[in-house]
Coordinates of C-alpha atoms in Angstrom, one line a residue:
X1 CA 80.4 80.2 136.7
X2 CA 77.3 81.6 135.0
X3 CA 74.4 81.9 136.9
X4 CA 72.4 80.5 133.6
X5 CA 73.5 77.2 134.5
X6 CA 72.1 77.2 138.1
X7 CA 69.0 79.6 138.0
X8 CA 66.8 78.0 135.5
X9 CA 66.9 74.2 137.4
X10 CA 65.8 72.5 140.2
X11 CA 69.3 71.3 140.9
X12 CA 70.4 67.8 141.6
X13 CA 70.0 68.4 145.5
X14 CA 67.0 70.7 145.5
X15 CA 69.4 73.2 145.6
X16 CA 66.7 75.9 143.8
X17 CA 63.4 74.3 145.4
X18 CA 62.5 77.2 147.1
X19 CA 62.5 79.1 144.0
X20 CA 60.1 77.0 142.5
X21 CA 58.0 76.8 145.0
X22 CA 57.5 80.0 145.1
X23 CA 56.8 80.4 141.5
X24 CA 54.5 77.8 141.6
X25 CA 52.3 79.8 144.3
X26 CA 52.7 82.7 141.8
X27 CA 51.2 80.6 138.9
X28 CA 48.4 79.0 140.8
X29 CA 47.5 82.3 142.3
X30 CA 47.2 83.7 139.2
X31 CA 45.0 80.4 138.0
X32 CA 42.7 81.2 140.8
X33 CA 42.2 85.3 139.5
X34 CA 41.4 84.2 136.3
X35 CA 38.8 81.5 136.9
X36 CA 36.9 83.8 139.3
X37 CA 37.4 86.5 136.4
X38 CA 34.9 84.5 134.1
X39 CA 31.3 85.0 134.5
X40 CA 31.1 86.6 138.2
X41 CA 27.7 86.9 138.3
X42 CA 27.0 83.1 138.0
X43 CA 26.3 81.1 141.4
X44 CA 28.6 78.6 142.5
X45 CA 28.1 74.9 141.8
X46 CA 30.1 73.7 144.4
X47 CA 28.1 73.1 147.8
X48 CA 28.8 75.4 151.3
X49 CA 30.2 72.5 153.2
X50 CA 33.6 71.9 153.2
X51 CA 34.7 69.3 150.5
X52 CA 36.0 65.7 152.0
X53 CA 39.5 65.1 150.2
X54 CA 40.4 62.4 152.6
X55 CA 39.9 59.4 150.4
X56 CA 42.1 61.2 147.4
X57 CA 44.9 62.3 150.0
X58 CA 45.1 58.6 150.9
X59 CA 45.8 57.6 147.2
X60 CA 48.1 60.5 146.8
X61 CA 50.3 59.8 150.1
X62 CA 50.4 56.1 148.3
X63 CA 50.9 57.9 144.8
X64 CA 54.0 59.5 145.9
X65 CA 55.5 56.9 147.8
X66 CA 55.1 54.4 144.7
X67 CA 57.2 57.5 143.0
X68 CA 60.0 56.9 145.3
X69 CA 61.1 54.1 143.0
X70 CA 61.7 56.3 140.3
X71 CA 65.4 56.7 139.8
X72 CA 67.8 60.0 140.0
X73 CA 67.7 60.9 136.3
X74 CA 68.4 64.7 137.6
X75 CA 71.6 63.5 139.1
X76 CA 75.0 64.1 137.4
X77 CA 75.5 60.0 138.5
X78 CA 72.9 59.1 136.1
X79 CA 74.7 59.2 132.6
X80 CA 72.4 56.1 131.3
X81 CA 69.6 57.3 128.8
X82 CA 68.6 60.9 127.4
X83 CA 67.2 61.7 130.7
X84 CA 67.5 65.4 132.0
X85 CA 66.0 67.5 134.6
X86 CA 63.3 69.6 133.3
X87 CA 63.9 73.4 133.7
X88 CA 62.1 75.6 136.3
X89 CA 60.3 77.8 132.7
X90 CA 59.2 74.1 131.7
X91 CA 57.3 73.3 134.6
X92 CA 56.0 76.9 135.2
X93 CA 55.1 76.9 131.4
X94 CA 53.3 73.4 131.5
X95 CA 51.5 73.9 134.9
X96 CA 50.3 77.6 133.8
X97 CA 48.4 75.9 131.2
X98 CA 47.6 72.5 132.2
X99 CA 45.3 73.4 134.6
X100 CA 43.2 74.8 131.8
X101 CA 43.8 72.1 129.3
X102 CA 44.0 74.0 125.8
X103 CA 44.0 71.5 122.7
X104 CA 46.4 72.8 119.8
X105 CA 44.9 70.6 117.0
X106 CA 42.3 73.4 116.1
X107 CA 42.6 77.5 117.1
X108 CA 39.9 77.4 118.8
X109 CA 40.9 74.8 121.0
X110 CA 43.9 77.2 122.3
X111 CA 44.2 80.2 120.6
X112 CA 47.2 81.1 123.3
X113 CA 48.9 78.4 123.4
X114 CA 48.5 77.7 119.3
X115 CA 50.3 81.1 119.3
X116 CA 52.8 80.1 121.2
X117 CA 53.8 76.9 119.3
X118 CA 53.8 79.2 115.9
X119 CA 56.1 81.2 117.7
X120 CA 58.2 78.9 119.4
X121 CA 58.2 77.3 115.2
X122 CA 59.0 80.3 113.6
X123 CA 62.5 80.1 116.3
X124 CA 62.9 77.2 115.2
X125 CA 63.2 77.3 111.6
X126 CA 65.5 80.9 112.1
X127 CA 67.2 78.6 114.1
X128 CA 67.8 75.9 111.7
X129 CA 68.2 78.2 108.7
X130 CA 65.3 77.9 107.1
X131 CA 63.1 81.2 105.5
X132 CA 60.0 82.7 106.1
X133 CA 58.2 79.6 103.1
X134 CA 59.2 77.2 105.6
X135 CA 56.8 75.2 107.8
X136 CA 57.0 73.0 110.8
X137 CA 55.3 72.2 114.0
X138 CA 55.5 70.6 117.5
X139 CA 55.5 67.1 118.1
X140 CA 54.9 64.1 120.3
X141 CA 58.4 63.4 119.8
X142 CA 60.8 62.5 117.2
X143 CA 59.5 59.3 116.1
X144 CA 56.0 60.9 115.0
X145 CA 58.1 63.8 113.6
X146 CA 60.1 61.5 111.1
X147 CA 57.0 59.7 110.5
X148 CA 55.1 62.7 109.1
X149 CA 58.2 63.6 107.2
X150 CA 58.4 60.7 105.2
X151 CA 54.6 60.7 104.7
X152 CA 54.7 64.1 103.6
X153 CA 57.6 63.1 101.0
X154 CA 56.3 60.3 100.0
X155 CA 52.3 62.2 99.2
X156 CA 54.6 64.7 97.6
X157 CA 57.1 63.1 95.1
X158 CA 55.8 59.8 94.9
X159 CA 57.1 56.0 95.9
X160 CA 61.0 55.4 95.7
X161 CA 63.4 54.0 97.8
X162 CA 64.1 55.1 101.5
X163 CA 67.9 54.7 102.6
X164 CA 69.2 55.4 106.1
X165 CA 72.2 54.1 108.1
X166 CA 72.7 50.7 110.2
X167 CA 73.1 53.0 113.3
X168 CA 69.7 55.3 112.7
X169 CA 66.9 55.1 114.8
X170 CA 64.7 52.4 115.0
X171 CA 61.9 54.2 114.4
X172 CA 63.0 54.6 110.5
X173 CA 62.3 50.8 109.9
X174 CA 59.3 50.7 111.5
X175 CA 57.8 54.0 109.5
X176 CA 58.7 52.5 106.2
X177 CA 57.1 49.3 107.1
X178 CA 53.6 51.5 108.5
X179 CA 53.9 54.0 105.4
X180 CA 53.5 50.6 102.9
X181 CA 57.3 51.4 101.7
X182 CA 59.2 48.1 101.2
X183 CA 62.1 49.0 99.4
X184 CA 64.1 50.8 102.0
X185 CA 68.2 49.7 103.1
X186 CA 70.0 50.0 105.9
X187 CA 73.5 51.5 104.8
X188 CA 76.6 50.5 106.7
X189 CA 79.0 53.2 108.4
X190 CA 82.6 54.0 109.2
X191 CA 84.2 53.5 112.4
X192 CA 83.0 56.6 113.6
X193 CA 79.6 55.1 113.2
X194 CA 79.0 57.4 110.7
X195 CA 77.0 56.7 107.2
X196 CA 79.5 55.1 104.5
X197 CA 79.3 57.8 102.0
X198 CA 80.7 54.9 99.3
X199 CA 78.0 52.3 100.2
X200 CA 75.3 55.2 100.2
X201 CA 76.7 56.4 96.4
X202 CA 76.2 52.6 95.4
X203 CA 72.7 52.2 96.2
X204 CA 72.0 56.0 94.9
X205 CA 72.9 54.8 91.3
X206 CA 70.8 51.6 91.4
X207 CA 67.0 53.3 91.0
X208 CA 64.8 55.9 92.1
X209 CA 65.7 57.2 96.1
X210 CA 63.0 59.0 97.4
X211 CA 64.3 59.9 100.9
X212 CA 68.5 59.6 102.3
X213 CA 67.9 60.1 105.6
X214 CA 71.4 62.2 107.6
X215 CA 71.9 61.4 111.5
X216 CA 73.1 64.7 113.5
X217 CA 73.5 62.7 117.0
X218 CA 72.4 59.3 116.3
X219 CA 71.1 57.5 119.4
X220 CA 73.4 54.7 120.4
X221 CA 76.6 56.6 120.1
X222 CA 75.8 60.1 119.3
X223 CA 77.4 59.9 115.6
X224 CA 76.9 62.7 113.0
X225 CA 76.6 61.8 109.5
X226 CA 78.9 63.9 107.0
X227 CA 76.0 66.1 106.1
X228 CA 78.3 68.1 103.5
X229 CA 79.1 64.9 101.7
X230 CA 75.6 63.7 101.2
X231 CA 74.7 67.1 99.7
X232 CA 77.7 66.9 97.0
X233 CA 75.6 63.6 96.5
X234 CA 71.9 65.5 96.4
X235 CA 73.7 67.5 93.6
X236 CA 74.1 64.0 91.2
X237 CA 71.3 62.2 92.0
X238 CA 67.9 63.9 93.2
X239 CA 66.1 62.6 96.4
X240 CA 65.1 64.3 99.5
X241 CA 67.4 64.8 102.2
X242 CA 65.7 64.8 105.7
X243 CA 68.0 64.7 108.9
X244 CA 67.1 63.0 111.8
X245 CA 68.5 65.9 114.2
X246 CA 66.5 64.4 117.5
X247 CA 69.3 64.5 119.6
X248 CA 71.7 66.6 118.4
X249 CA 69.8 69.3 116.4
X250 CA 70.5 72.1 119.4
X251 CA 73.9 71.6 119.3
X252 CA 73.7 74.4 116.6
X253 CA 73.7 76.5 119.2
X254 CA 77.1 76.4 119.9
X255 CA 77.6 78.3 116.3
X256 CA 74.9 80.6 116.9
X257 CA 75.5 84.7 118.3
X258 CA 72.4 85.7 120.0
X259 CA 71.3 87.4 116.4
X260 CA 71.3 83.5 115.1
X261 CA 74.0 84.4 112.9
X262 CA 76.8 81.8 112.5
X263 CA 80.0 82.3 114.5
X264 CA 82.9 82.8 112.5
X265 CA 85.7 80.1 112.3
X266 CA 85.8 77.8 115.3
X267 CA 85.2 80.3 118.5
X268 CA 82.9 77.9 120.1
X269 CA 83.2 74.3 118.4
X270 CA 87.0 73.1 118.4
X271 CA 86.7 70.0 115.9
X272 CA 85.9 71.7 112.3
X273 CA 83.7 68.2 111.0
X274 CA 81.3 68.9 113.8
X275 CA 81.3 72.9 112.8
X276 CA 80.6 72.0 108.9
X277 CA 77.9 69.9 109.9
X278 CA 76.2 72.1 112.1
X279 CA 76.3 74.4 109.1
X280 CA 75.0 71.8 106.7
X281 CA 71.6 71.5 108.7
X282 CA 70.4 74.3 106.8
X283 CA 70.2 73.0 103.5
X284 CA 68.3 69.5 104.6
X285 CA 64.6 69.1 103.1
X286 CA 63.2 68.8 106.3
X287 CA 64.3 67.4 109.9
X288 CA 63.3 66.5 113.1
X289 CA 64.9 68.1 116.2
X290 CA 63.6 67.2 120.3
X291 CA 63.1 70.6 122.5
X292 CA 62.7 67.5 124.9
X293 CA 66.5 66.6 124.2
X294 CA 69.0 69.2 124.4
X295 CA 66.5 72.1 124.2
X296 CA 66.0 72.0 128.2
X297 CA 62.1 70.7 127.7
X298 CA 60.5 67.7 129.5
X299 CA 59.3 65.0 127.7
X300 CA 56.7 65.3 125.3
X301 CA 57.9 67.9 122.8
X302 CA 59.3 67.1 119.5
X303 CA 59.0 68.7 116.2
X304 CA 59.1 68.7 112.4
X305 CA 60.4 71.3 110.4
X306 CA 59.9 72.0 106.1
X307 CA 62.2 73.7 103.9
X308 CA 59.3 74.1 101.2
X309 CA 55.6 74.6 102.3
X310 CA 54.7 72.5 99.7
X311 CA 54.8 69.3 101.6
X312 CA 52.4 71.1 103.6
X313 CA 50.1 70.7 101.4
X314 CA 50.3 66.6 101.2
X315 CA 49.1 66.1 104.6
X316 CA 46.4 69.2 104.2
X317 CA 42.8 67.1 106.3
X318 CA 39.7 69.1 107.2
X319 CA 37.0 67.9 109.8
X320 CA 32.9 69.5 109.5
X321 CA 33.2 70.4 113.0
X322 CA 36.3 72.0 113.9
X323 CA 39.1 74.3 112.0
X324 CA 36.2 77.1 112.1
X325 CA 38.3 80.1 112.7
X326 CA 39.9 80.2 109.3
X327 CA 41.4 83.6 109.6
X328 CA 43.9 81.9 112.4
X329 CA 46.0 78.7 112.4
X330 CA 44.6 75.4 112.8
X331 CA 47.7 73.4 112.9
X332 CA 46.1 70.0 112.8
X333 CA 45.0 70.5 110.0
X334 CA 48.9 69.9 108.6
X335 CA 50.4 67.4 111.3
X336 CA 49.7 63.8 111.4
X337 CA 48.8 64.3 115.3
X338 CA 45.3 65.3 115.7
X339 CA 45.0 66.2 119.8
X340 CA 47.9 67.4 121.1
X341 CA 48.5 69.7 124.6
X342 CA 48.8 73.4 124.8
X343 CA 50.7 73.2 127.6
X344 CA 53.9 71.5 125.8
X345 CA 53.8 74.4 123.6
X346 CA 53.1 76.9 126.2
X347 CA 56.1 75.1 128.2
X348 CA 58.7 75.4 125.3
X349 CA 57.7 78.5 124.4
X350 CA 58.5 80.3 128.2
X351 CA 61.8 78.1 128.0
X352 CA 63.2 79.4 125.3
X353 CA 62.1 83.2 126.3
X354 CA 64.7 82.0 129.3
X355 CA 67.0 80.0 127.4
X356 CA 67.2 80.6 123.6
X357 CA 68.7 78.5 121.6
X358 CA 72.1 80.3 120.8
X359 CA 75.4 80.3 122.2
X360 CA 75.1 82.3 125.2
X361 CA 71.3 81.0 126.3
X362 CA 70.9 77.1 125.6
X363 CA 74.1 76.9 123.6
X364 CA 75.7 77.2 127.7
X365 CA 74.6 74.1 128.6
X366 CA 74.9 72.1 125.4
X367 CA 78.4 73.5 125.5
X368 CA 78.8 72.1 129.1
X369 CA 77.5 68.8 127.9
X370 CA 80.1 69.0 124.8
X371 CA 82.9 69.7 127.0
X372 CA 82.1 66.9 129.3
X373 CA 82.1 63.9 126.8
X374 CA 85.4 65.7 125.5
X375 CA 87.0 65.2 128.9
X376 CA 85.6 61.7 129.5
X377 CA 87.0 60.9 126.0
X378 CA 90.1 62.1 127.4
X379 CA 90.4 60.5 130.3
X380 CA 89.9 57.0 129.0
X381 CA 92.7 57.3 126.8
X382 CA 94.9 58.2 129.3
X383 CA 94.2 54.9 131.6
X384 CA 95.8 51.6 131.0
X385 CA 92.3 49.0 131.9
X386 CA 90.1 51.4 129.2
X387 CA 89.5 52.2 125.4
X388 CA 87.5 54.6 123.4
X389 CA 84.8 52.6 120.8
X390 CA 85.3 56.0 119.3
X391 CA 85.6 59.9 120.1
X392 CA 81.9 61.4 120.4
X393 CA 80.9 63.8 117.8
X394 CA 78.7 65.1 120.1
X395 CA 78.2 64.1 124.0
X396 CA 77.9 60.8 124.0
X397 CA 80.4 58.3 125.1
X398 CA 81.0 54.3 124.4
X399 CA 83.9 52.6 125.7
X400 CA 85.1 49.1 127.1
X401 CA 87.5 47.6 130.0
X402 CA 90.5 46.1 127.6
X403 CA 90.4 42.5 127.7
X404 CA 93.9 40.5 128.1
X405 CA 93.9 39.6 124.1
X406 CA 92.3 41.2 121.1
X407 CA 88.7 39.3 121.8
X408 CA 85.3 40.1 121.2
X409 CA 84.1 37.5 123.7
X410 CA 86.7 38.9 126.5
X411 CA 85.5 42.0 125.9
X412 CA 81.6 41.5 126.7
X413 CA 82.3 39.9 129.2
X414 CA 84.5 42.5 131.0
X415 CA 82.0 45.1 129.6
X416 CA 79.1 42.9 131.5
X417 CA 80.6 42.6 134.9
X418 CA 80.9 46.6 134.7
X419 CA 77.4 47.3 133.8
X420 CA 76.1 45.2 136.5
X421 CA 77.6 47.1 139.0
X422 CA 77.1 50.3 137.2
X423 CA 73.4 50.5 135.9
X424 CA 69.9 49.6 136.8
X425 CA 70.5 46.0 137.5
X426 CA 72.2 47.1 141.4
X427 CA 69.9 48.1 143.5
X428 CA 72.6 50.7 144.8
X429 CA 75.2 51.8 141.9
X430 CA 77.6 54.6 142.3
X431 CA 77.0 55.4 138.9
X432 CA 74.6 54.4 136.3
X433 CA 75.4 54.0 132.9
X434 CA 73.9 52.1 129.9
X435 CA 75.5 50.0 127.4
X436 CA 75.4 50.2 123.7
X437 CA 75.2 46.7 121.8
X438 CA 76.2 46.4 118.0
X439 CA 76.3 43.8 115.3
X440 CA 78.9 41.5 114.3
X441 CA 78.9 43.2 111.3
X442 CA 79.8 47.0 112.6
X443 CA 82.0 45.7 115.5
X444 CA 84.2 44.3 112.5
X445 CA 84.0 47.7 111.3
X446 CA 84.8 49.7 114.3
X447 CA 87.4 46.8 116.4
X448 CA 89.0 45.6 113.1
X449 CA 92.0 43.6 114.9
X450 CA 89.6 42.0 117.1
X451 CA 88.7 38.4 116.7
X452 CA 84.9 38.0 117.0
X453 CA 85.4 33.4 116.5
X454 CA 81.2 33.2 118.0
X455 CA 80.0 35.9 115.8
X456 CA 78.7 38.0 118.8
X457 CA 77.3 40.9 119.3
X458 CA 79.7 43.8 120.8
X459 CA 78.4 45.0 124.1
X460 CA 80.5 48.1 125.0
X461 CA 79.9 50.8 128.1
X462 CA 78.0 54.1 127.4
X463 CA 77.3 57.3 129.0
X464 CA 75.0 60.0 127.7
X465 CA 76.1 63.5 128.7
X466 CA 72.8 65.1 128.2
X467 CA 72.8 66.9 131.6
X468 CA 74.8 70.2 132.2
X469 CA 76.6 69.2 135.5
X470 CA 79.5 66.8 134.0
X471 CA 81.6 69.6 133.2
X472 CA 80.9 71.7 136.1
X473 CA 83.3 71.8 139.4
X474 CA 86.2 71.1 137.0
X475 CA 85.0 67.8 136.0
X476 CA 84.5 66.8 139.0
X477 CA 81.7 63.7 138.7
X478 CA 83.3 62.6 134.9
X479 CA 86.4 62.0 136.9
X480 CA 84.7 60.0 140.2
X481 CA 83.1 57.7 137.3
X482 CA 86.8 56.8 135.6
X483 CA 88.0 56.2 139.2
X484 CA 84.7 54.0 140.1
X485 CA 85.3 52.4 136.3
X486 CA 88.6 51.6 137.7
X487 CA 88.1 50.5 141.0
X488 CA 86.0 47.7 139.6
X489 CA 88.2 46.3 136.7
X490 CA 90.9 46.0 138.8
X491 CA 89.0 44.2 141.6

């Protein structure tokens, strides 16, 4: 087994603590070298006497027992939400700049750490495909990024219609509804939950689009839009593509040599849709991808990326008292986010020094996250109590216990009883999963023999793969969680 998968993390046990620790000492000794290295000759501020810290190392002995009730989201049991373990360059990179508290809105405000994020940018669109007239920067997250991205569109080309799937983020609803835009549609999808390419060609030919927005790993069941298919459309009717690559933008990786050239043929991505796709990314208008998804980052760190630099230019803003050092980059001066920390940039940047993101750095780990939906997939279909909603396009599993006849009610009902043993609402779960719930409408779509007589909602089980440890030990917590799965529908 590659060391990559163990060295960079914290490990579900603690396994690398000592590690860490010892790179933490390493970090705040270095801290302490460079305060002391400003302005020697200055006295101290700080009294003789020793400092009383008793009253704050009360709050913290209460401040980490409160933590206690946070729940295992490093575990390989937790499959619920996109919820990974942070890796050991993320911490080291946030905490080595944290303590100092650079702001990237201006270069001034952190000339390091504004470096950094132009570097960790200028990855990111080799990455993707894009050239050198590109543009893009870090984010919040990918919410804000799709925000800006539409804004930018919109300041650019003008009003028009906005058109995105039933199964897109909700975000996309709400940033047509904040960005004045009325006229945007909700497109139905296949029973892959991808975007009906027939429905989206209808709505095309009706009037002006401004935006189509792609999914590459929508959120609910990981689906990836037939990106190819929506650019033979781009080629009749003009509009601006932006994919909404949150979740699944790194699994480009897995194409990727360590020169970001494309692999050949299908070396390291067996199904050829997913392969096409991941090729296709290149030619969107802009996207949104999450280092704090699959790119190994904590929370905190999303991004935007532009083909053209022109939409730059839509969302240019200037402020009298900062953006003085012209000669530099003053990155808020493009990005709807004014403030934003140093030390997310700083800790993305050292993670992908230790992982980047091609096939034999990150692409290891998204590959071990691939492999383990594949094999969950797999396993369903061979019992006799389960069934597949659909295979995952990327890592993302939904699924349901078979009811006794082709019923929609049945079926929640059995998928209910599983989720509260397996989820947040025991106290003590072997596993815990999450449940995806879908309209009427798509669960006529995807369970098309199914009678839905109430007009319900589907509620189906659902397991996010995000973390590297499914696949290791050959499998060996993807196949305890089919056994627990059937332990309980047969009891």
């Amino acid at each position: 087994m590659d060391d990559l998968l163990f060295s960079n993390f914290i490990g579900p046990g603690a396994e690398n603590i000592d590690t860490l620790r010892n790179l933490l000492n390493k970090v705040i000794d270095f801290h302490e070298g460079w305060r002391k290295s400003y302005y020697q000759e200055d006295d101290t501020l700080f009294p003789p006497s020793i400092l009383d810290t008793k009253s704050f190392e009360k709050e913290l002995e209460i401040f980490l027992e409160r933590s206690k009730k946070n729940l295992p989201y490093f575990h390989p049991r937790y499959v619920a939400q996109m919820l990974k373990d942070p890796t050991i360059p993320t911490i080291l990179g946030y905490l080595t700049f944290m303590m100092s508290n650079p702001n990237n809105h201006a270069y001034e405000g952190g000339p390091v750490t504004t470096e950094m994020e132009m570097e960790v940018t200028d990855l990111l669109k080799r990455f993707v495909g894009y050239n050198a007239d590109g543009w893009g920067h870090l984010t919040s997250g990918g919410s804000l990024a799709n925000l800006e991205a539409l804004w930018a569109a919109r300041d650019t080309y003008g009003q028009g219609k906005v058109l995105f799937s039933e199964v897109s983020h909700y975000s996309w609803k709400r940033i047509c509804k904040i960005l004045s835009i009325p006229d945007y549609k909700e497109i139905s999808v296949d029973s892959n939950f991808r975007i009906n390419l027939n429905a989206l060609e209808d709505e095309l030919k009706k009037e002006n689009t401004l935006m189509v927005v792609a999914n590459l790993g929508s959120t609910g069941s990981g689906s990836v839009d037939d990106i190819e298919g929506i650019l033979s459309l781009l080629n009749k009717y003009n509009f601006h593509l932006h994919i909404d690559a949150a979740y699944g933008g790194f699994f480009r990786s897995l194409i990727l040599d360590s020169d970001y050239k494309i692999i050949p043929g299908f070396q390291t991505v067996p199904e050829e849709y997913l392969y096409r796709q991941l090729i296709a990314l290149q030619e969107a208008d802009s996207l949104t991808i999450d280092p704090h998804k699959h790119g190994a980052v904590s929370y905190g760190a999303g991004a935007v990326l532009y083909r053209n630099m022109e939409l730059q230019q839509a969302i240019l803003n200037t402020a009298p008292y900062t953006y003085h050092k012209t000669d530099k980059p003053n990155i808020g001066m493009f990005s709807l986010e004014g403030s934003r920390p140093g030390a997310m940039a700083a800790a993305t940047y050292l993670t992908f020094r230790a992982l980047p993101p091609h096939f034999h750095g990150l692409g290891k780990l998204v590959n071990s996250s691939y492999l383990s939906a594949r094999h969950l997939y797999e396993e369903i279909e061979k019992t006799q109590d389960f069934a597949n909603l659909s295979k995952p396009d990327l890592d993302i599993n939904c699924f349901f216990n078979r009811p006794g006849k082709k019923d929609i009610t049945e079926l929640n009902t059995k998928s209910l009883k599983l989720y509260n043993r397996l989820s947040v609402e025991n106290a003590k779960p072997e596993f815990i999963l999450s449940k995806f719930v879908i309209s009427p409408e798509i669960a006529k779509t995807v369970l098309s023999d199914y009678i839905n007589s109430q007009n319900e909602n589907l509620i189906s089980l659902r397991t996010v793969n995000i973390k590297h440890w499914g696949s290791l030990d050959n499998f060996r917590y993807i196949d305890l969680l089919v056994k627990e799965l059937e332990i309980i529908a047969n009891n």
